[in-house]
Amino acid sequence: MVGFSRLSLIATVAGSVSAQLQKPLFTPSEEVLEADYTGSKPLVDTEALQARIKIDSLQKRAEALYEIAKSSEEEFGHPTRVIGSEGHRRTLEYVTSEIGKLGDYYKFSTQAFPAVMGQVFQSRLVLGHIVPESAYPSGSMSLTPPTHHKEPVYADLALVDNVGCDASDFPEEVSGKIAFIKRGKCSFGTKSELAGSAGAVAAIIYNSEAGGLSGTLGTPSPNHVATFGLSGKDAGPVLEKLKAGDSVDSIAFIDSVVNTINTTNIIAQTTEGDPDNCVMVGGHSDSVTDGPGINDDGSGSLTILEVATQLTYYSVKNCVRFAWWAGEEEGLLGSDYYVATLPDDENMKIRLFMDYDMMGSPNYALQVYNATNAVNPTGSEQLRDLYTNWYTSKGLNYTYIPFDGRSDYDAFIRNGIPGGGIATGAEGIKTKEEESMFGGKAGDWYDPCYHQLCDDVGNVNATAWLLNTQLVAHSVATFAASFDDFPKRETTKAASLVGFDLWIDIERQSQRDNTFFCLIGDELQQQGFGVVGRNFLALDDLDRYIHLRFEYS
């Protein structure tokens, strides 16, 4: 799952750059097919498909994926499957090989696309006499450029007015200094760009809350400067000094690189089934730089690989299309690119998209995206109810989470395709209520190893992973057999509302990030509302309970 404040980083459209990976992928025709899956089969049945899902098979796949991640150790010093790495290349080979073993049950294709990625090799930040632990650019500010000549810069801090989203927020004294900027209202990339334009030699973006800060600078700009993220806790003493008029001499150093590479989506579609009525299922094939990503999103990508494998024992009425997206951790690149290049007639053939990202967090909650037909493409609510009805039928609790734009469903629902999915939690904090519902430990992250080196084979909860893979099998089988009672597609546009009244309870939405996710962010921005990235309505200066009336069509 991608961190907050992501931006689309696709560099160009298909055909304008070489479509080759750094090393070639195997193709199904090059594999020795181990079985013939042609012939008469029974129509897929949800109970039968669920029964074929075994935890032993999933865990063996996880072990194989971790060994694949270790192939990046020579280059990165630790296991990783970040795009551009040997670990990611071999992940793509593994998925390709496994699909190739399934004979002609699937039609297989790849989609190469260019993507911007970055790597931080070394960094250091000293504020006065303190080295803040939270200043970690490889995890906090991805796609940061290096400091000048990749050398340390020595300068005083300069406090930026407001939240650093306008050129007027940067006083003349910022030039030659390190800009100290509060989080909020606009993207991290905009803040860094304005700091660079004002002559700052580096920038520090500090959180408005005690916790740490993560995100990306987004699409590279020549005016971006080396940028650190800082927790609100670490920023507090520094702010006191700056507001008192004291100087804070500092040292900033980042050795990093930002470049464009080619990477690849993998698509496998059933040969049989109505091609004009497709069930689409996706997970992402990459990890962050800092770890092997066995839960995020090895658990999701291996779940759909296992379901795709077991589905071959059955026939389908509607086509099923599985996707392994590349570049999710760099800003949902693969799924954005796929949807952006779909002609309208192909878009309309996708009846719904189901996203499976992080299926087995150790301190899990059983989470369902709270999609409603009022603000999401029609059919999203029916998909949500399919998940909750399944949990209820098993005597299991579940909790709703908002569509917050952090996973690959985003491009689909923005382009009129009903979407939904389930998850088990990332860096959010488990509540006391959730502890009573799911067990685990309140006050801890759902995934204590989220985006870290320890996201290895031992970081996946087997109970949650098996349950959710069975639910994925149920969702695939249900729609592969029938779209009866499921709304027909009518548009390639996102939901559009007229005179829609919305009460926002920030405590129940993205309080930690102080934003409220809204699909209609573009329209709100046109009406003067602040929008973070393209999907977030900034609420920094508003009351906790807000009433908005949207009047547009």
Coordinates of C-alpha atoms in Angstrom, one line a residue:
M1 CA 0.0 0.0 0.0
V2 CA 1.3 3.4 -1.0
G3 CA 1.9 6.1 1.7
F4 CA -0.1 9.3 1.9
S5 CA 0.3 12.2 -0.5
R6 CA 1.1 10.2 -3.5
L7 CA 1.1 11.7 -7.0
S8 CA 0.9 10.1 -10.4
L9 CA 4.5 9.8 -11.7
I10 CA 3.9 8.2 -15.2
A11 CA 6.4 9.9 -17.5
T12 CA 4.8 9.3 -20.9
V13 CA 2.2 7.4 -22.8
A14 CA 2.6 3.9 -24.4
G15 CA 4.7 3.6 -27.4
S16 CA 6.9 6.7 -26.8
V17 CA 9.6 4.9 -25.0
S18 CA 11.2 1.5 -25.2
A19 CA 8.9 -1.2 -23.8
Q20 CA 11.8 -3.4 -22.8
L21 CA 12.6 -4.3 -19.2
Q22 CA 16.2 -4.2 -18.1
K23 CA 16.2 -8.0 -18.5
P24 CA 13.6 -9.9 -20.5
L25 CA 10.6 -11.7 -18.9
F26 CA 9.8 -15.3 -19.6
T27 CA 6.6 -15.6 -21.7
P28 CA 4.1 -18.5 -21.5
S29 CA 5.3 -19.9 -24.8
E30 CA 8.7 -20.4 -23.3
E31 CA 7.5 -22.4 -20.4
V32 CA 6.9 -26.1 -20.2
L33 CA 3.2 -26.4 -19.6
E34 CA 2.6 -28.9 -16.7
A35 CA -1.1 -29.5 -17.2
D36 CA -3.8 -29.3 -19.8
Y37 CA -6.7 -27.3 -18.4
T38 CA -8.9 -27.5 -21.5
G39 CA -12.0 -29.7 -21.6
S40 CA -15.4 -29.8 -19.9
K41 CA -15.5 -28.5 -16.4
P42 CA -18.3 -27.6 -14.0
L43 CA -19.3 -23.9 -13.7
V44 CA -17.3 -22.3 -10.9
D45 CA -19.0 -22.6 -7.5
T46 CA -18.1 -20.4 -4.6
E47 CA -18.0 -23.1 -1.9
A48 CA -15.9 -25.4 -4.1
L49 CA -13.4 -22.8 -5.0
Q50 CA -13.1 -21.6 -1.4
A51 CA -12.4 -25.2 -0.3
R52 CA -9.4 -25.4 -2.6
I53 CA -7.6 -22.6 -0.8
K54 CA -5.0 -24.0 1.6
I55 CA -2.7 -22.0 3.9
D56 CA 0.3 -24.4 3.1
S57 CA 0.2 -23.4 -0.5
L58 CA 0.1 -19.7 0.3
Q59 CA 3.0 -20.0 2.8
K60 CA 5.1 -21.8 0.2
R61 CA 4.5 -19.0 -2.2
A62 CA 5.5 -16.5 0.5
E63 CA 8.7 -18.3 1.1
A64 CA 9.5 -18.3 -2.6
L65 CA 8.8 -14.6 -2.8
Y66 CA 11.2 -13.9 0.1
E67 CA 13.9 -15.8 -1.7
I68 CA 13.2 -13.7 -4.7
A69 CA 13.5 -10.5 -2.7
K70 CA 16.9 -11.6 -1.4
S71 CA 18.3 -11.5 -5.0
S72 CA 18.4 -7.7 -4.5
E73 CA 20.8 -7.9 -1.6
E74 CA 24.0 -7.3 -3.6
E75 CA 22.6 -4.0 -5.0
F76 CA 20.6 -2.7 -2.0
G77 CA 22.2 -4.5 0.9
H78 CA 18.9 -6.1 2.0
P79 CA 16.0 -8.0 0.5
T80 CA 13.6 -5.8 -1.6
R81 CA 11.3 -6.0 -4.6
V82 CA 11.2 -2.3 -5.4
I83 CA 10.6 -1.6 -9.1
G84 CA 13.9 -1.6 -11.0
S85 CA 15.5 -4.1 -8.7
E86 CA 16.5 -7.7 -9.4
G87 CA 13.9 -8.7 -6.8
H88 CA 11.1 -7.1 -8.7
R89 CA 12.3 -8.5 -12.0
R90 CA 12.3 -12.0 -10.6
T91 CA 8.9 -11.4 -9.0
L92 CA 7.5 -10.7 -12.5
E93 CA 9.3 -13.8 -13.8
Y94 CA 7.7 -15.8 -11.0
V95 CA 4.2 -14.7 -11.7
T96 CA 4.7 -15.1 -15.5
S97 CA 6.0 -18.6 -15.0
E98 CA 3.2 -19.7 -12.7
I99 CA 0.6 -18.4 -15.1
G100 CA 2.4 -20.1 -17.9
K101 CA 2.0 -23.5 -16.2
L102 CA -1.8 -23.1 -16.4
G103 CA -1.9 -23.9 -20.1
D104 CA -4.4 -22.1 -22.3
Y105 CA -6.8 -21.4 -19.5
Y106 CA -5.5 -17.8 -19.6
K107 CA -4.6 -15.3 -22.2
F108 CA -1.5 -13.7 -21.0
S109 CA -0.1 -10.2 -21.7
T110 CA 2.3 -7.6 -20.3
Q111 CA 2.1 -3.9 -20.4
A112 CA 5.4 -2.0 -20.1
F113 CA 5.4 1.6 -19.0
P114 CA 7.9 4.2 -17.9
A115 CA 8.0 5.2 -14.2
V116 CA 10.0 7.6 -12.1
M117 CA 11.7 6.1 -9.1
G118 CA 14.3 7.2 -6.6
Q119 CA 16.8 5.8 -4.1
V120 CA 18.4 7.4 -1.1
F121 CA 21.9 6.0 -0.4
Q122 CA 22.9 8.1 2.6
S123 CA 21.4 10.9 4.6
R124 CA 21.9 12.9 7.7
L125 CA 20.1 15.9 9.4
V126 CA 21.5 17.8 12.4
L127 CA 19.3 20.5 14.0
G128 CA 21.5 22.5 16.4
H129 CA 23.1 19.7 18.5
I130 CA 20.3 17.2 17.9
V131 CA 20.0 14.4 15.3
P132 CA 16.3 13.8 15.0
E133 CA 15.4 10.1 14.6
S134 CA 12.3 10.9 12.4
A135 CA 14.3 12.6 9.7
Y136 CA 14.5 9.7 7.3
P137 CA 14.2 10.7 3.6
S138 CA 14.3 7.2 2.1
G139 CA 11.1 6.4 4.0
S140 CA 9.6 9.9 4.5
M141 CA 10.3 11.9 1.4
S142 CA 10.7 9.6 -1.6
L143 CA 11.9 11.1 -4.9
T144 CA 13.9 13.7 -3.1
P145 CA 16.9 15.1 -5.0
P146 CA 20.3 15.1 -3.3
T147 CA 21.9 18.1 -1.6
H148 CA 24.2 20.2 -3.8
H149 CA 26.9 18.1 -5.3
K150 CA 25.8 15.3 -2.9
E151 CA 27.7 17.1 -0.1
P152 CA 26.5 18.3 3.3
V153 CA 25.1 21.8 3.4
Y154 CA 25.5 24.0 6.4
A155 CA 22.9 26.7 7.0
D156 CA 20.4 28.2 9.5
L157 CA 16.8 27.2 9.5
A158 CA 14.3 29.6 8.1
L159 CA 10.7 29.4 9.3
V160 CA 8.2 29.5 6.4
D161 CA 4.9 31.4 6.8
N162 CA 1.6 29.6 6.9
V163 CA 2.0 26.1 5.3
G164 CA 4.3 27.0 2.5
C165 CA 1.9 26.5 -0.4
D166 CA 2.3 30.0 -1.9
A167 CA 5.4 31.8 -3.1
S168 CA 4.4 34.7 -0.7
D169 CA 4.9 32.3 2.3
F170 CA 8.7 32.2 1.7
P171 CA 10.4 35.4 2.9
E172 CA 13.6 36.7 1.4
E173 CA 15.7 35.3 4.2
V174 CA 14.9 31.7 3.1
S175 CA 17.5 32.1 0.3
G176 CA 20.6 30.2 1.3
K177 CA 19.0 28.6 4.3
I178 CA 17.1 25.4 5.1
A179 CA 13.3 26.0 4.8
F180 CA 11.3 24.8 7.8
I181 CA 7.7 24.1 6.5
K182 CA 4.5 22.9 8.2
R183 CA 2.6 20.0 6.6
G184 CA -0.8 20.7 5.2
K185 CA -3.0 22.1 2.3
C186 CA -0.8 21.3 -0.6
S187 CA 1.5 18.4 -1.7
F188 CA 5.0 17.9 -0.4
G189 CA 6.3 18.4 -3.9
T190 CA 4.8 21.8 -4.1
K191 CA 6.4 22.8 -0.8
S192 CA 9.8 21.6 -1.9
E193 CA 9.5 23.3 -5.3
L194 CA 8.5 26.6 -3.8
A195 CA 11.4 26.3 -1.3
G196 CA 13.8 25.7 -4.2
S197 CA 12.4 28.6 -6.1
A198 CA 13.0 30.9 -3.1
G199 CA 16.6 29.9 -3.0
A200 CA 16.6 27.4 -0.1
V201 CA 19.4 24.9 0.0
A202 CA 17.2 22.2 1.5
A203 CA 13.8 21.8 3.0
I204 CA 12.3 20.1 6.1
I205 CA 8.5 19.4 6.2
Y206 CA 7.3 18.8 9.7
N207 CA 4.2 17.1 10.8
S208 CA 1.3 19.0 12.3
E209 CA 0.9 16.1 14.8
A210 CA 3.3 14.2 17.0
G211 CA 3.7 11.3 14.7
G212 CA 6.1 10.8 11.8
L213 CA 5.6 11.9 8.2
S214 CA 5.7 9.8 5.0
G215 CA 5.1 10.6 1.4
T216 CA 6.7 11.5 -1.9
L217 CA 7.7 14.7 -3.7
G218 CA 5.9 13.4 -6.7
T219 CA 6.7 14.3 -10.3
P220 CA 10.3 15.6 -10.4
S221 CA 10.8 19.3 -10.8
P222 CA 14.0 21.2 -11.4
N223 CA 13.2 23.4 -8.5
H224 CA 12.8 20.6 -5.9
V225 CA 15.4 20.7 -3.2
A226 CA 16.7 17.9 -0.9
T227 CA 13.7 17.4 1.4
F228 CA 13.4 15.7 4.8
G229 CA 10.3 14.7 6.7
L230 CA 10.1 15.4 10.5
S231 CA 7.7 14.3 13.2
G232 CA 5.7 16.8 15.1
K233 CA 7.4 15.7 18.3
D234 CA 10.9 16.4 16.9
A235 CA 9.7 19.7 15.4
G236 CA 8.3 21.1 18.6
P237 CA 11.5 22.3 20.3
V238 CA 12.9 23.6 17.0
L239 CA 9.7 25.6 16.4
E240 CA 9.9 27.2 19.9
K241 CA 13.4 28.4 19.2
L242 CA 12.5 29.8 15.7
K243 CA 9.4 31.6 17.0
A244 CA 11.5 33.1 19.8
G245 CA 13.8 34.6 17.2
D246 CA 16.7 32.2 18.0
S247 CA 18.8 30.8 15.2
V248 CA 19.1 27.0 14.7
D249 CA 22.3 26.2 12.7
S250 CA 21.8 22.9 10.9
I251 CA 23.5 20.4 8.6
A252 CA 21.6 18.6 5.8
F253 CA 22.9 15.8 3.6
I254 CA 21.3 13.5 1.2
D255 CA 22.9 11.3 -1.4
S256 CA 20.2 10.2 -3.7
V257 CA 19.2 9.5 -7.3
V258 CA 15.9 10.1 -9.2
N259 CA 15.5 8.5 -12.6
T260 CA 13.1 7.0 -15.1
I261 CA 13.0 3.3 -15.7
N262 CA 10.7 0.9 -17.5
T263 CA 8.6 -1.6 -15.6
T264 CA 5.7 -3.9 -16.4
N265 CA 2.1 -4.8 -15.5
I266 CA 1.1 -8.5 -15.9
I267 CA -2.4 -9.3 -17.1
A268 CA -4.0 -12.8 -17.3
Q269 CA -7.6 -13.2 -18.6
T270 CA -9.6 -16.4 -18.8
T271 CA -9.9 -17.7 -22.4
E272 CA -13.5 -18.6 -21.7
G273 CA -16.2 -16.3 -20.3
D274 CA -18.1 -13.4 -21.8
P275 CA -15.3 -10.9 -22.8
D276 CA -17.8 -8.0 -22.7
N277 CA -18.5 -8.7 -19.0
C278 CA -15.2 -9.0 -17.1
V279 CA -14.5 -9.4 -13.4
M280 CA -11.2 -7.7 -12.7
V281 CA -9.0 -8.5 -9.7
G282 CA -5.6 -6.8 -8.9
G283 CA -2.8 -6.6 -6.4
H284 CA 0.7 -5.0 -6.7
S285 CA 3.9 -6.9 -7.5
D286 CA 6.4 -4.4 -6.0
S287 CA 7.6 -3.5 -2.5
V288 CA 9.1 -0.4 -1.1
T289 CA 12.9 0.0 -1.2
D290 CA 13.3 -0.7 2.5
G291 CA 12.0 -4.2 2.7
P292 CA 10.8 -7.4 0.9
G293 CA 7.1 -6.6 1.1
I294 CA 5.8 -10.0 2.0
N295 CA 2.6 -8.6 3.5
D296 CA 2.6 -5.4 1.5
D297 CA 1.7 -6.6 -1.0
G298 CA 3.1 -10.1 -1.3
S299 CA 0.0 -11.3 0.5
G300 CA -2.4 -9.7 -2.0
S301 CA -0.5 -10.6 -5.1
L302 CA 0.0 -14.2 -4.0
T303 CA -3.6 -14.4 -3.0
I304 CA -4.8 -13.6 -6.5
L305 CA -2.2 -15.9 -8.0
E306 CA -3.4 -18.8 -5.9
V307 CA -7.1 -18.0 -6.7
A308 CA -6.2 -17.8 -10.4
T309 CA -4.5 -21.2 -10.1
Q310 CA -7.4 -22.9 -8.4
L311 CA -10.0 -21.3 -10.7
T312 CA -8.6 -23.4 -13.6
Y313 CA -10.5 -26.4 -12.3
Y314 CA -13.8 -24.7 -13.3
S315 CA -15.5 -23.0 -16.2
V316 CA -16.7 -19.4 -16.0
K317 CA -19.6 -17.5 -17.5
N318 CA -18.0 -14.1 -17.3
C319 CA -14.4 -13.5 -18.1
V320 CA -12.0 -13.0 -15.2
R321 CA -9.0 -10.7 -15.6
F322 CA -6.2 -10.9 -13.0
A323 CA -3.6 -8.0 -12.8
W324 CA -0.3 -7.7 -11.0
W325 CA 0.5 -3.9 -11.0
A326 CA 4.0 -2.5 -10.9
G327 CA 4.9 0.7 -9.3
E328 CA 2.1 0.9 -6.7
E329 CA 4.6 2.0 -4.0
E330 CA 5.9 4.8 -6.2
G331 CA 2.4 6.3 -6.6
L332 CA -0.1 3.7 -8.0
L333 CA 1.8 3.9 -11.3
G334 CA 0.8 0.7 -13.0
S335 CA -2.9 0.8 -12.3
D336 CA -3.1 4.5 -13.2
Y337 CA -1.3 3.8 -16.5
Y338 CA -3.5 0.8 -17.3
V339 CA -6.8 2.7 -16.8
A340 CA -5.5 5.8 -18.5
T341 CA -4.7 3.9 -21.7
L342 CA -8.0 2.0 -21.8
P343 CA -10.3 3.0 -24.7
D344 CA -13.8 3.8 -23.5
D345 CA -15.2 0.6 -25.0
E346 CA -12.7 -1.5 -23.2
N347 CA -13.3 0.4 -20.0
M348 CA -17.0 -0.5 -20.2
K349 CA -16.3 -4.2 -20.5
I350 CA -14.9 -4.2 -16.9
R351 CA -18.0 -4.7 -14.7
L352 CA -16.1 -4.2 -11.5
F353 CA -12.6 -4.0 -10.0
M354 CA -11.5 -5.7 -6.8
D355 CA -8.3 -4.6 -5.1
Y356 CA -6.5 -6.8 -2.7
D357 CA -3.6 -5.1 -0.8
M358 CA -2.3 -6.4 2.5
M359 CA -4.3 -9.5 3.3
G360 CA -2.5 -10.7 6.5
S361 CA -1.3 -7.9 8.8
P362 CA 0.0 -9.4 12.1
N363 CA -2.2 -7.2 14.3
Y364 CA -5.0 -7.3 11.8
A365 CA -8.5 -6.0 11.6
L366 CA -10.9 -7.3 8.9
Q367 CA -11.4 -4.1 6.9
V368 CA -13.8 -3.4 4.1
Y369 CA -13.7 -0.3 1.9
N370 CA -16.9 1.6 2.7
A371 CA -18.0 2.3 -0.9
T372 CA -21.4 3.8 -1.5
N373 CA -23.2 4.3 -4.8
A374 CA -23.9 7.9 -3.9
V375 CA -20.2 9.0 -4.3
N376 CA -18.7 5.9 -6.1
P377 CA -19.5 4.3 -9.4
T378 CA -22.8 2.4 -9.1
G379 CA -22.2 -1.2 -8.0
S380 CA -19.5 -0.3 -5.5
E381 CA -22.0 -0.6 -2.7
Q382 CA -23.1 -4.1 -3.8
L383 CA -19.5 -5.2 -3.8
R384 CA -19.0 -3.8 -0.3
D385 CA -22.1 -5.8 0.8
L386 CA -20.8 -9.0 -0.7
Y387 CA -17.7 -8.8 1.6
T388 CA -19.6 -7.9 4.7
N389 CA -22.3 -10.5 4.1
W390 CA -19.5 -13.2 3.8
Y391 CA -17.9 -12.1 7.1
T392 CA -21.3 -12.1 8.8
S393 CA -22.1 -15.6 7.5
K394 CA -18.9 -16.8 9.1
G395 CA -19.7 -15.2 12.4
L396 CA -16.8 -12.7 11.9
N397 CA -16.6 -9.0 12.8
Y398 CA -15.5 -6.4 10.3
T399 CA -14.9 -2.7 10.2
Y400 CA -15.3 -0.1 7.4
I401 CA -12.4 2.0 6.1
P402 CA -12.7 4.9 3.7
F403 CA -11.6 5.0 0.0
D404 CA -8.5 7.1 0.7
G405 CA -6.7 6.8 -2.6
R406 CA -3.9 4.7 -1.2
S407 CA -4.3 1.6 -3.4
D408 CA -4.9 0.5 -6.9
Y409 CA -8.7 0.8 -6.9
D410 CA -8.2 4.6 -7.2
A411 CA -7.9 4.9 -11.0
F412 CA -10.8 2.6 -11.6
I413 CA -13.3 4.4 -9.4
R414 CA -12.2 7.7 -10.9
N415 CA -13.0 6.4 -14.3
G416 CA -16.5 5.0 -13.6
I417 CA -15.6 1.4 -12.8
P418 CA -17.3 0.1 -9.6
G419 CA -14.6 -0.8 -7.1
G420 CA -14.0 -2.2 -3.7
G421 CA -11.8 -4.5 -1.7
I422 CA -10.6 -5.7 1.7
A423 CA -7.5 -5.1 3.7
T424 CA -6.1 -5.8 7.2
G425 CA -4.4 -2.5 8.1
A426 CA -1.1 -0.8 7.5
E427 CA 0.4 1.8 9.8
G428 CA -2.8 2.8 11.5
I429 CA -3.4 2.2 15.2
K430 CA -5.7 -0.6 16.4
T431 CA -8.4 0.7 18.8
K432 CA -9.7 -0.9 21.9
E433 CA -12.9 -1.7 20.2
E434 CA -11.0 -3.4 17.4
E435 CA -9.0 -5.4 20.0
S436 CA -12.3 -6.7 21.3
M437 CA -13.5 -7.5 17.8
F438 CA -10.4 -9.1 16.3
G439 CA -7.9 -9.8 19.1
G440 CA -4.4 -8.5 18.9
K441 CA -3.1 -5.4 20.7
A442 CA -4.7 -2.0 20.9
G443 CA -2.4 0.9 20.6
D444 CA -0.1 -0.9 18.1
W445 CA 0.1 -0.6 14.3
Y446 CA -1.9 -3.2 12.4
D447 CA 1.3 -4.0 10.6
P448 CA 4.3 -3.1 12.9
C449 CA 6.6 -3.9 9.9
Y450 CA 4.8 -1.8 7.4
H451 CA 7.3 -0.5 4.8
Q452 CA 10.2 -1.9 6.8
L453 CA 12.9 -4.6 6.4
C454 CA 11.0 -6.9 8.8
D455 CA 8.1 -7.3 6.4
D456 CA 9.2 -10.9 5.8
V457 CA 7.6 -14.3 5.9
G458 CA 7.1 -14.1 9.6
N459 CA 5.1 -10.9 9.2
V460 CA 2.0 -12.4 7.8
N461 CA -0.9 -13.6 10.0
A462 CA -1.9 -17.0 8.7
T463 CA -5.4 -16.8 10.1
A464 CA -6.2 -13.5 8.4
W465 CA -4.5 -14.5 5.2
L466 CA -6.4 -17.7 4.8
L467 CA -9.7 -16.2 5.7
N468 CA -9.3 -13.3 3.2
T469 CA -8.0 -15.5 0.4
Q470 CA -11.2 -17.6 0.8
L471 CA -13.2 -14.4 0.6
V472 CA -11.3 -13.4 -2.5
A473 CA -12.2 -16.8 -4.0
H474 CA -15.8 -16.2 -3.1
S475 CA -15.8 -12.8 -4.7
V476 CA -14.2 -14.1 -7.9
A477 CA -16.5 -17.2 -8.1
T478 CA -19.6 -15.1 -7.5
F479 CA -19.1 -12.7 -10.4
A480 CA -17.4 -15.2 -12.7
A481 CA -20.7 -17.2 -12.5
S482 CA -23.2 -14.4 -12.7
F483 CA -23.8 -10.7 -12.8
D484 CA -27.4 -11.1 -12.0
D485 CA -28.7 -8.3 -9.8
F486 CA -25.4 -6.4 -10.3
P487 CA -25.9 -2.9 -11.8
K488 CA -25.0 -2.5 -15.5
R489 CA -22.2 -0.1 -16.4
E490 CA -23.4 3.2 -17.9
T491 CA -20.5 5.7 -17.8
T492 CA -16.7 6.0 -17.8
K493 CA -16.9 8.9 -15.4
A494 CA -16.9 9.0 -11.7
A495 CA -20.0 9.6 -9.7
S496 CA -21.4 13.1 -10.1
L497 CA -23.6 14.8 -7.5
V498 CA -26.0 17.7 -7.6
G499 CA -26.9 19.6 -4.4
F500 CA -25.4 16.8 -2.2
D501 CA -25.2 17.6 1.5
L502 CA -22.3 16.0 3.4
W503 CA -21.5 16.1 7.1
I504 CA -17.9 15.2 7.7
D505 CA -17.0 13.7 11.1
I506 CA -13.2 14.0 11.0
E507 CA -12.8 11.7 14.0
R508 CA -14.3 8.9 11.9
Q509 CA -12.3 9.7 8.7
S510 CA -8.6 10.3 8.1
Q511 CA -8.0 12.1 11.4
R512 CA -4.3 11.1 11.5
D513 CA -3.6 12.7 8.2
N514 CA -6.1 15.6 8.9
T515 CA -7.7 15.1 5.5
F516 CA -10.9 13.8 4.1
F517 CA -10.8 11.7 1.0
C518 CA -13.1 12.8 -1.8
L519 CA -13.4 11.4 -5.3
I520 CA -14.7 14.8 -6.4
G521 CA -11.6 16.6 -5.5
D522 CA -11.1 18.2 -8.9
E523 CA -14.5 19.8 -8.7
L524 CA -13.9 21.0 -5.2
Q525 CA -10.6 22.5 -6.2
Q526 CA -12.4 24.4 -9.0
Q527 CA -14.7 25.9 -6.4
G528 CA -11.7 27.1 -4.2
F529 CA -11.4 24.2 -1.7
G530 CA -7.9 23.2 -0.9
V531 CA -7.0 19.8 -2.3
V532 CA -4.0 17.7 -1.3
G533 CA -2.8 15.9 -4.4
R534 CA -5.9 15.3 -6.4
N535 CA -7.9 13.3 -4.0
F536 CA -7.8 14.9 -0.6
L537 CA -9.8 17.9 0.8
A538 CA -7.6 19.7 3.3
L539 CA -9.4 20.4 6.6
D540 CA -6.5 21.9 8.5
D541 CA -8.4 25.1 9.4
L542 CA -11.9 23.8 9.8
D543 CA -14.0 22.7 12.7
R544 CA -14.2 19.0 13.6
Y545 CA -17.7 18.7 12.3
I546 CA -18.2 20.4 8.9
H547 CA -21.2 20.7 6.7
L548 CA -20.6 21.2 3.0
R549 CA -23.0 21.5 0.2
F550 CA -21.8 20.5 -3.2
E551 CA -23.7 22.1 -6.0
Y552 CA -22.3 21.0 -9.3
S553 CA -23.2 18.5 -12.0

